[in-house]
PDB file of C-alpha atoms in Angstrom:
ATOM      1  CA  GLU Z  16     -12.976  72.550-140.962  1.00 45.00           C
ATOM      2  CA  THR Z  17     -12.045  70.727-137.915  1.00 52.00           C
ATOM      3  CA  GLY Z  18     -14.354  71.598-134.930  1.00 84.00           C
ATOM      4  CA  VAL Z  19     -11.187  71.159-132.468  1.00 92.00           C
ATOM      5  CA  THR Z  20      -8.581  73.749-132.119  1.00 94.00           C
ATOM      6  CA  GLN Z  21      -5.315  73.306-130.353  1.00 96.00           C
ATOM      7  CA  SER Z  22      -2.998  75.895-129.614  1.00 95.00           C
ATOM      8  CA  PRO Z  23       0.240  76.679-130.140  1.00 96.00           C
ATOM      9  CA  THR Z  24       0.537  74.901-133.250  1.00 95.00           C
ATOM     10  CA  HIS Z  25       4.529  74.793-132.621  1.00 95.00           C
ATOM     11  CA  LEU Z  26       6.705  75.264-129.357  1.00 95.00           C
ATOM     12  CA  ILE Z  27      10.033  74.399-128.700  1.00 97.00           C
ATOM     13  CA  LYS Z  28      11.497  73.881-125.112  1.00 97.00           C
ATOM     14  CA  THR Z  29      14.602  72.803-123.561  1.00 97.00           C
ATOM     15  CA  ARG Z  30      15.266  69.611-121.771  1.00 97.00           C
ATOM     16  CA  GLY Z  31      13.722  69.429-118.007  1.00 97.00           C
ATOM     17  CA  GLN Z  32      11.041  72.358-118.621  1.00 97.00           C
ATOM     18  CA  GLN Z  33       7.911  72.233-118.262  1.00 98.00           C
ATOM     19  CA  VAL Z  34       4.918  72.568-120.923  1.00 98.00           C
ATOM     20  CA  THR Z  35       1.243  72.992-121.120  1.00 98.00           C
ATOM     21  CA  LEU Z  36      -0.732  72.200-124.399  1.00 98.00           C
ATOM     22  CA  ARG Z  37      -4.323  73.323-124.701  1.00 97.00           C
ATOM     23  CA  CYS Z  38      -7.355  71.624-126.838  1.00 96.00           C
ATOM     24  CA  SER Z  39     -10.898  73.386-127.506  1.00 95.00           C
ATOM     25  CA  SER Z  40     -12.896  70.781-128.344  1.00 90.00           C
ATOM     26  CA  GLN Z  41     -16.830  70.796-129.834  1.00 85.00           C
ATOM     27  CA  SER Z  42     -19.776  71.595-127.518  1.00 84.00           C
ATOM     28  CA  GLY Z  43     -21.293  68.576-126.776  1.00 83.00           C
ATOM     29  CA  HIS Z  44     -18.328  66.649-126.944  1.00 85.00           C
ATOM     30  CA  ASN Z  45     -17.963  65.213-123.157  1.00 84.00           C
ATOM     31  CA  THR Z  46     -14.863  62.973-124.004  1.00 87.00           C
ATOM     32  CA  VAL Z  47     -11.673  64.308-124.728  1.00 91.00           C
ATOM     33  CA  SER Z  48      -8.115  62.174-125.777  1.00 92.00           C
ATOM     34  CA  TRP Z  49      -4.834  63.034-125.512  1.00 95.00           C
ATOM     35  CA  TYR Z  50      -2.504  61.405-128.502  1.00 95.00           C
ATOM     36  CA  GLN Z  51       1.513  61.416-129.270  1.00 96.00           C
ATOM     37  CA  GLN Z  52       2.587  60.921-132.635  1.00 94.00           C
ATOM     38  CA  ALA Z  53       6.355  60.395-133.050  1.00 92.00           C
ATOM     39  CA  LEU Z  54       7.390  60.907-137.088  1.00 87.00           C
ATOM     40  CA  GLY Z  55       6.542  57.874-138.872  1.00 84.00           C
ATOM     41  CA  GLN Z  56       4.234  56.360-136.460  1.00 88.00           C
ATOM     42  CA  GLY Z  57       0.631  56.073-135.548  1.00 90.00           C
ATOM     43  CA  PRO Z  58      -0.961  58.545-132.921  1.00 91.00           C
ATOM     44  CA  GLN Z  59      -0.283  56.513-129.236  1.00 93.00           C
ATOM     45  CA  PHE Z  60      -2.793  56.858-126.641  1.00 91.00           C
ATOM     46  CA  ILE Z  61      -1.888  59.085-123.382  1.00 95.00           C
ATOM     47  CA  PHE Z  62      -5.165  59.356-121.663  1.00 92.00           C
ATOM     48  CA  GLN Z  63      -9.010  60.168-121.685  1.00 90.00           C
ATOM     49  CA  TYR Z  64     -11.059  62.700-120.048  1.00 90.00           C
ATOM     50  CA  TYR Z  65     -14.339  62.162-119.635  1.00 86.00           C
ATOM     51  CA  ARG Z  66     -16.663  65.310-118.173  1.00 85.00           C
ATOM     52  CA  GLU Z  67     -13.458  66.576-116.246  1.00 89.00           C
ATOM     53  CA  GLU Z  68     -12.093  62.867-115.277  1.00 90.00           C
ATOM     54  CA  GLU Z  69      -9.352  61.012-116.198  1.00 89.00           C
ATOM     55  CA  ASN Z  70     -11.206  57.282-117.242  1.00 85.00           C
ATOM     56  CA  GLY Z  71      -8.463  56.008-119.303  1.00 86.00           C
ATOM     57  CA  ARG Z  72      -4.734  56.121-119.321  1.00 90.00           C
ATOM     58  CA  GLY Z  73      -1.831  54.582-121.879  1.00 89.00           C
ATOM     59  CA  ASN Z  74       1.443  53.525-121.126  1.00 91.00           C
ATOM     60  CA  PHE Z  75       2.926  57.088-120.193  1.00 95.00           C
ATOM     61  CA  PRO Z  76       4.598  57.957-117.000  1.00 96.00           C
ATOM     62  CA  PRO Z  77       2.853  60.102-114.284  1.00 96.00           C
ATOM     63  CA  ARG Z  78       4.806  63.478-115.587  1.00 97.00           C
ATOM     64  CA  PHE Z  79       2.017  63.552-118.607  1.00 97.00           C
ATOM     65  CA  SER Z  80      -0.733  64.708-116.650  1.00 96.00           C
ATOM     66  CA  GLY Z  81      -4.023  66.624-117.934  1.00 96.00           C
ATOM     67  CA  LEU Z  82      -7.085  68.599-117.208  1.00 95.00           C
ATOM     68  CA  GLN Z  83     -10.664  68.820-119.058  1.00 93.00           C
ATOM     69  CA  PHE Z  84     -12.805  72.395-117.980  1.00 92.00           C
ATOM     70  CA  PRO Z  85     -16.651  72.619-118.436  1.00 90.00           C
ATOM     71  CA  ASN Z  86     -16.617  74.652-121.136  1.00 88.00           C
ATOM     72  CA  TYR Z  87     -14.906  71.425-123.593  1.00 88.00           C
ATOM     73  CA  SER Z  88     -11.709  72.472-123.007  1.00 93.00           C
ATOM     74  CA  SER Z  89      -8.749  70.475-121.701  1.00 95.00           C
ATOM     75  CA  GLU Z  90      -4.736  70.714-121.087  1.00 97.00           C
ATOM     76  CA  LEU Z  91      -1.980  68.359-121.519  1.00 97.00           C
ATOM     77  CA  ASN Z  92       0.969  68.883-119.227  1.00 98.00           C
ATOM     78  CA  VAL Z  93       4.172  67.497-119.361  1.00 98.00           C
ATOM     79  CA  ASN Z  94       6.354  67.996-116.772  1.00 97.00           C
ATOM     80  CA  ALA Z  95      10.410  67.405-116.781  1.00 97.00           C
ATOM     81  CA  LEU Z  96      10.555  67.345-120.446  1.00 98.00           C
ATOM     82  CA  GLU Z  97      12.964  64.639-122.135  1.00 97.00           C
ATOM     83  CA  LEU Z  98      14.363  65.048-125.718  1.00 97.00           C
ATOM     84  CA  ASP Z  99      12.261  61.763-127.175  1.00 96.00           C
ATOM     85  CA  ASP Z 100       9.176  63.861-125.868  1.00 97.00           C
ATOM     86  CA  SER Z 101       9.102  65.453-129.320  1.00 97.00           C
ATOM     87  CA  ALA Z 102       6.222  64.659-131.209  1.00 96.00           C
ATOM     88  CA  LEU Z 103       3.004  65.999-132.539  1.00 96.00           C
ATOM     89  CA  TYR Z 104       0.252  66.127-129.760  1.00 97.00           C
ATOM     90  CA  LEU Z 105      -3.023  65.573-131.022  1.00 95.00           C
ATOM     91  CA  CYS Z 106      -6.324  66.358-129.241  1.00 95.00           C
ATOM     92  CA  ALA Z 107      -9.478  64.488-130.264  1.00 92.00           C
ATOM     93  CA  SER Z 108     -13.171  64.937-129.150  1.00 90.00           C
ATOM     94  CA  SER Z 109     -16.045  62.800-129.687  1.00 84.00           C
ATOM     95  CA  PRO Z 110     -19.854  62.771-128.851  1.00 80.00           C
ATOM     96  CA  SER Z 111     -19.899  59.179-128.514  1.00 70.00           C
ATOM     97  CA  ARG Z 112     -17.661  56.332-129.057  1.00 61.00           C
ATOM     98  CA  THR Z 113     -19.604  54.893-131.981  1.00 63.00           C
ATOM     99  CA  TYR Z 114     -19.006  58.287-133.890  1.00 69.00           C
ATOM    100  CA  GLY Z 115     -15.022  58.400-134.018  1.00 76.00           C
ATOM    101  CA  TYR Z 116     -13.238  61.027-133.183  1.00 84.00           C
ATOM    102  CA  THR Z 117     -12.559  64.490-134.575  1.00 87.00           C
ATOM    103  CA  PHE Z 118      -8.859  65.647-134.401  1.00 91.00           C
ATOM    104  CA  GLY Z 119      -7.641  68.955-133.898  1.00 92.00           C
ATOM    105  CA  SER Z 120      -4.272  69.916-135.841  1.00 92.00           C
ATOM    106  CA  GLY Z 121      -1.956  69.220-133.470  1.00 95.00           C
ATOM    107  CA  THR Z 122       1.182  71.035-131.554  1.00 96.00           C
ATOM    108  CA  ARG Z 123       4.140  69.953-132.823  1.00 96.00           C
ATOM    109  CA  LEU Z 124       6.875  69.991-129.912  1.00 97.00           C
ATOM    110  CA  THR Z 125      10.478  69.880-129.942  1.00 97.00           C
ATOM    111  CA  VAL Z 126      12.353  69.454-127.231  1.00 97.00           C
ATOM    112  CA  VAL Z 127      16.153  70.106-127.300  1.00 97.00           C
TER     113      VAL Z 127
ATOM    114  CA  ARG D  14       2.111  40.750-130.531  1.00 71.00           C
ATOM    115  CA  LYS D  15       1.149  44.736-131.164  1.00 81.00           C
ATOM    116  CA  GLU D  16      -2.607  45.514-130.757  1.00 88.00           C
ATOM    117  CA  VAL D  17      -3.322  46.713-133.931  1.00 92.00           C
ATOM    118  CA  GLU D  18      -1.055  45.513-136.990  1.00 94.00           C
ATOM    119  CA  GLN D  19      -1.235  46.967-140.637  1.00 95.00           C
ATOM    120  CA  ASP D  20       0.122  46.065-144.188  1.00 90.00           C
ATOM    121  CA  PRO D  21       3.745  47.608-143.645  1.00 85.00           C
ATOM    122  CA  GLY D  22       3.604  49.770-147.077  1.00 85.00           C
ATOM    123  CA  PRO D  23       3.979  51.902-148.664  1.00 93.00           C
ATOM    124  CA  PHE D  24       1.836  51.287-151.845  1.00 94.00           C
ATOM    125  CA  ASN D  25       3.124  52.659-154.744  1.00 96.00           C
ATOM    126  CA  VAL D  26      -0.196  52.414-157.566  1.00 96.00           C
ATOM    127  CA  PRO D  27      -1.331  54.155-161.066  1.00 97.00           C
ATOM    128  CA  GLU D  28      -3.897  56.355-161.069  1.00 97.00           C
ATOM    129  CA  GLY D  29      -7.665  54.043-161.508  1.00 97.00           C
ATOM    130  CA  ALA D  30      -6.092  50.730-159.686  1.00 97.00           C
ATOM    131  CA  THR D  31      -7.838  49.193-156.846  1.00 97.00           C
ATOM    132  CA  VAL D  32      -5.985  48.838-153.373  1.00 97.00           C
ATOM    133  CA  ALA D  33      -6.748  46.844-150.270  1.00 96.00           C
ATOM    134  CA  PHE D  34      -5.519  47.673-146.952  1.00 96.00           C
ATOM    135  CA  ASN D  35      -5.632  44.743-144.175  1.00 95.00           C
ATOM    136  CA  CYS D  36      -5.562  45.359-140.783  1.00 96.00           C
ATOM    137  CA  THR D  37      -5.812  42.774-137.646  1.00 96.00           C
ATOM    138  CA  TYR D  38      -6.125  43.625-134.213  1.00 94.00           C
ATOM    139  CA  SER D  39      -5.498  41.418-130.904  1.00 92.00           C
ATOM    140  CA  ASN D  40      -8.036  42.348-128.381  1.00 88.00           C
ATOM    141  CA  SER D  41     -11.330  40.093-129.302  1.00 88.00           C
ATOM    142  CA  ALA D  42     -13.223  42.350-126.999  1.00 85.00           C
ATOM    143  CA  SER D  43     -13.011  45.333-129.301  1.00 86.00           C
ATOM    144  CA  GLN D  44     -16.132  47.228-129.556  1.00 83.00           C
ATOM    145  CA  SER D  45     -15.837  49.488-132.766  1.00 87.00           C
ATOM    146  CA  PHE D  46     -13.640  49.982-135.537  1.00 92.00           C
ATOM    147  CA  PHE D  47     -12.268  52.851-137.836  1.00 92.00           C
ATOM    148  CA  TRP D  48     -10.370  53.785-140.982  1.00 95.00           C
ATOM    149  CA  TYR D  49      -8.808  57.264-140.455  1.00 95.00           C
ATOM    150  CA  ARG D  50      -6.555  58.999-143.194  1.00 96.00           C
ATOM    151  CA  GLN D  51      -3.590  61.167-142.723  1.00 95.00           C
ATOM    152  CA  ASP D  52      -1.987  63.528-144.972  1.00 94.00           C
ATOM    153  CA  CYS D  53       1.509  64.485-144.285  1.00 89.00           C
ATOM    154  CA  ARG D  54       2.114  66.554-141.084  1.00 84.00           C
ATOM    155  CA  LYS D  55      -1.705  66.729-140.835  1.00 89.00           C
ATOM    156  CA  GLU D  56      -3.767  65.299-138.156  1.00 90.00           C
ATOM    157  CA  PRO D  57      -5.759  62.306-138.543  1.00 92.00           C
ATOM    158  CA  LYS D  58      -9.497  62.576-140.382  1.00 92.00           C
ATOM    159  CA  LEU D  59     -11.929  59.674-140.128  1.00 90.00           C
ATOM    160  CA  LEU D  60     -12.325  58.450-143.217  1.00 94.00           C
ATOM    161  CA  MET D  61     -15.323  55.819-142.169  1.00 92.00           C
ATOM    162  CA  SER D  62     -16.475  53.576-139.423  1.00 89.00           C
ATOM    163  CA  VAL D  63     -16.195  49.881-140.146  1.00 91.00           C
ATOM    164  CA  TYR D  64     -19.214  47.412-139.484  1.00 83.00           C
ATOM    165  CA  SER D  65     -19.838  43.613-139.456  1.00 82.00           C
ATOM    166  CA  SER D  66     -22.176  43.825-142.484  1.00 83.00           C
ATOM    167  CA  GLY D  67     -19.679  45.827-144.546  1.00 85.00           C
ATOM    168  CA  ASN D  68     -20.086  49.767-145.472  1.00 91.00           C
ATOM    169  CA  GLU D  69     -19.195  51.260-148.726  1.00 93.00           C
ATOM    170  CA  ASP D  70     -18.851  55.078-149.265  1.00 93.00           C
ATOM    171  CA  GLY D  71     -18.340  55.946-152.546  1.00 96.00           C
ATOM    172  CA  ARG D  72     -14.970  54.117-153.994  1.00 97.00           C
ATOM    173  CA  PHE D  73     -14.147  53.072-150.518  1.00 97.00           C
ATOM    174  CA  THR D  74     -15.499  49.596-149.187  1.00 96.00           C
ATOM    175  CA  ALA D  75     -14.580  48.535-145.557  1.00 96.00           C
ATOM    176  CA  GLN D  76     -15.130  44.860-144.210  1.00 95.00           C
ATOM    177  CA  LEU D  77     -14.851  43.722-140.527  1.00 94.00           C
ATOM    178  CA  ASN D  78     -14.721  40.069-139.825  1.00 93.00           C
ATOM    179  CA  ARG D  79     -14.586  39.828-136.386  1.00 92.00           C
ATOM    180  CA  ALA D  80     -13.787  35.878-136.097  1.00 92.00           C
ATOM    181  CA  SER D  81     -10.700  36.725-137.749  1.00 93.00           C
ATOM    182  CA  GLN D  82     -10.111  39.909-136.075  1.00 94.00           C
ATOM    183  CA  TYR D  83      -9.726  41.362-139.469  1.00 94.00           C
ATOM    184  CA  ILE D  84     -10.536  44.633-140.934  1.00 95.00           C
ATOM    185  CA  SER D  85      -9.993  45.852-144.438  1.00 96.00           C
ATOM    186  CA  LEU D  86     -10.880  48.661-146.686  1.00 97.00           C
ATOM    187  CA  LEU D  87     -10.718  48.846-150.238  1.00 97.00           C
ATOM    188  CA  ILE D  88     -10.002  51.827-152.805  1.00 97.00           C
ATOM    189  CA  ARG D  89     -11.823  51.719-156.378  1.00 98.00           C
ATOM    190  CA  ASP D  90     -10.589  54.004-159.054  1.00 98.00           C
ATOM    191  CA  SER D  91      -7.649  55.553-156.855  1.00 98.00           C
ATOM    192  CA  LYS D  92      -7.086  58.997-157.613  1.00 97.00           C
ATOM    193  CA  LEU D  93      -3.843  61.370-157.086  1.00 97.00           C
ATOM    194  CA  SER D  94      -5.560  62.781-153.945  1.00 97.00           C
ATOM    195  CA  ASP D  95      -6.032  59.347-152.319  1.00 97.00           C
ATOM    196  CA  SER D  96      -2.353  59.667-151.347  1.00 97.00           C
ATOM    197  CA  ALA D  97      -2.136  59.514-147.617  1.00 96.00           C
ATOM    198  CA  THR D  98      -1.246  57.316-144.622  1.00 96.00           C
ATOM    199  CA  TYR D  99      -4.342  55.060-143.909  1.00 97.00           C
ATOM    200  CA  LEU D 100      -4.768  54.155-140.078  1.00 95.00           C
ATOM    201  CA  CYS D 101      -6.871  51.330-138.685  1.00 95.00           C
ATOM    202  CA  VAL D 102      -8.492  52.475-135.585  1.00 92.00           C
ATOM    203  CA  VAL D 103     -10.298  49.736-132.963  1.00 91.00           C
ATOM    204  CA  ASN D 104     -12.032  51.170-129.910  1.00 86.00           C
ATOM    205  CA  LEU D 105     -11.579  48.537-126.885  1.00 78.00           C
ATOM    206  CA  GLY D 106     -14.520  50.342-125.262  1.00 70.00           C
ATOM    207  CA  THR D 107     -14.203  48.969-121.632  1.00 66.00           C
ATOM    208  CA  SER D 108     -14.760  51.599-119.324  1.00 63.00           C
ATOM    209  CA  TYR D 109     -13.651  54.233-121.208  1.00 66.00           C
ATOM    210  CA  ASP D 110     -12.882  54.313-124.731  1.00 71.00           C
ATOM    211  CA  LYS D 111      -9.466  52.857-125.077  1.00 78.00           C
ATOM    212  CA  VAL D 112      -8.666  53.964-129.012  1.00 83.00           C
ATOM    213  CA  ILE D 113      -5.667  52.470-130.273  1.00 87.00           C
ATOM    214  CA  PHE D 114      -4.077  53.060-133.601  1.00 91.00           C
ATOM    215  CA  GLY D 115      -2.222  50.871-136.467  1.00 92.00           C
ATOM    216  CA  PRO D 116       0.928  52.215-137.601  1.00 92.00           C
ATOM    217  CA  GLY D 117      -0.400  53.237-140.826  1.00 93.00           C
ATOM    218  CA  THR D 118      -0.090  51.955-144.136  1.00 95.00           C
ATOM    219  CA  SER D 119       1.315  54.743-146.873  1.00 95.00           C
ATOM    220  CA  LEU D 120      -0.430  54.908-150.192  1.00 97.00           C
ATOM    221  CA  SER D 121       0.889  56.816-153.203  1.00 96.00           C
ATOM    222  CA  VAL D 122      -1.204  57.197-156.216  1.00 97.00           C
ATOM    223  CA  ILE D 123       1.190  57.866-159.255  1.00 96.00           C
ATOM    224  CA  PRO D 124      -0.354  59.548-162.296  1.00 94.00           C
TER     225      PRO D 124
END
């Protein structure tokens, strides 16, 4: 049973639209990371937040943005959706880098 | 060169077999290492951390060789329930946790 929950589980959007994905982490998990996983590939790091500040980013354009809130929830926002944005989006949190990350079950986004 | 590379797979093995997965990473400054397992259409789940001294958890043994920048996972006495994709994960751990996943190696354990 995961302590990280994501919503919605599935989503269909049209190219050009904007989407907000949500994640609720475990209490005490100050670090949250977001990943994009295309079919048949490993998760790709989008960015990381620590205590409500973005402190690391992968090779994703600025139209991918996020927020982290004091209550251990966070958001991933994607503007101007493209067909290639269709993927499983995973949120992961950790109390400490030595413990590894706990993943939510993900949001499967389809852009048509 | 990719930051984390794994055996391409898939691996198809009979029940009871021993199977080994290999992983290499390119950044010598990497600080922590993990194996995750991911079932079809599910989220990755932490299987075990990997330490230089090697560590074992039941039928699973993980090894890290920092000099060779190589990580391994050994599964003994394979069970049907071991069928999954195994992801090698490296945390570069600089000013933030840049956690890089390998592409994964698929394992199917056959009755």
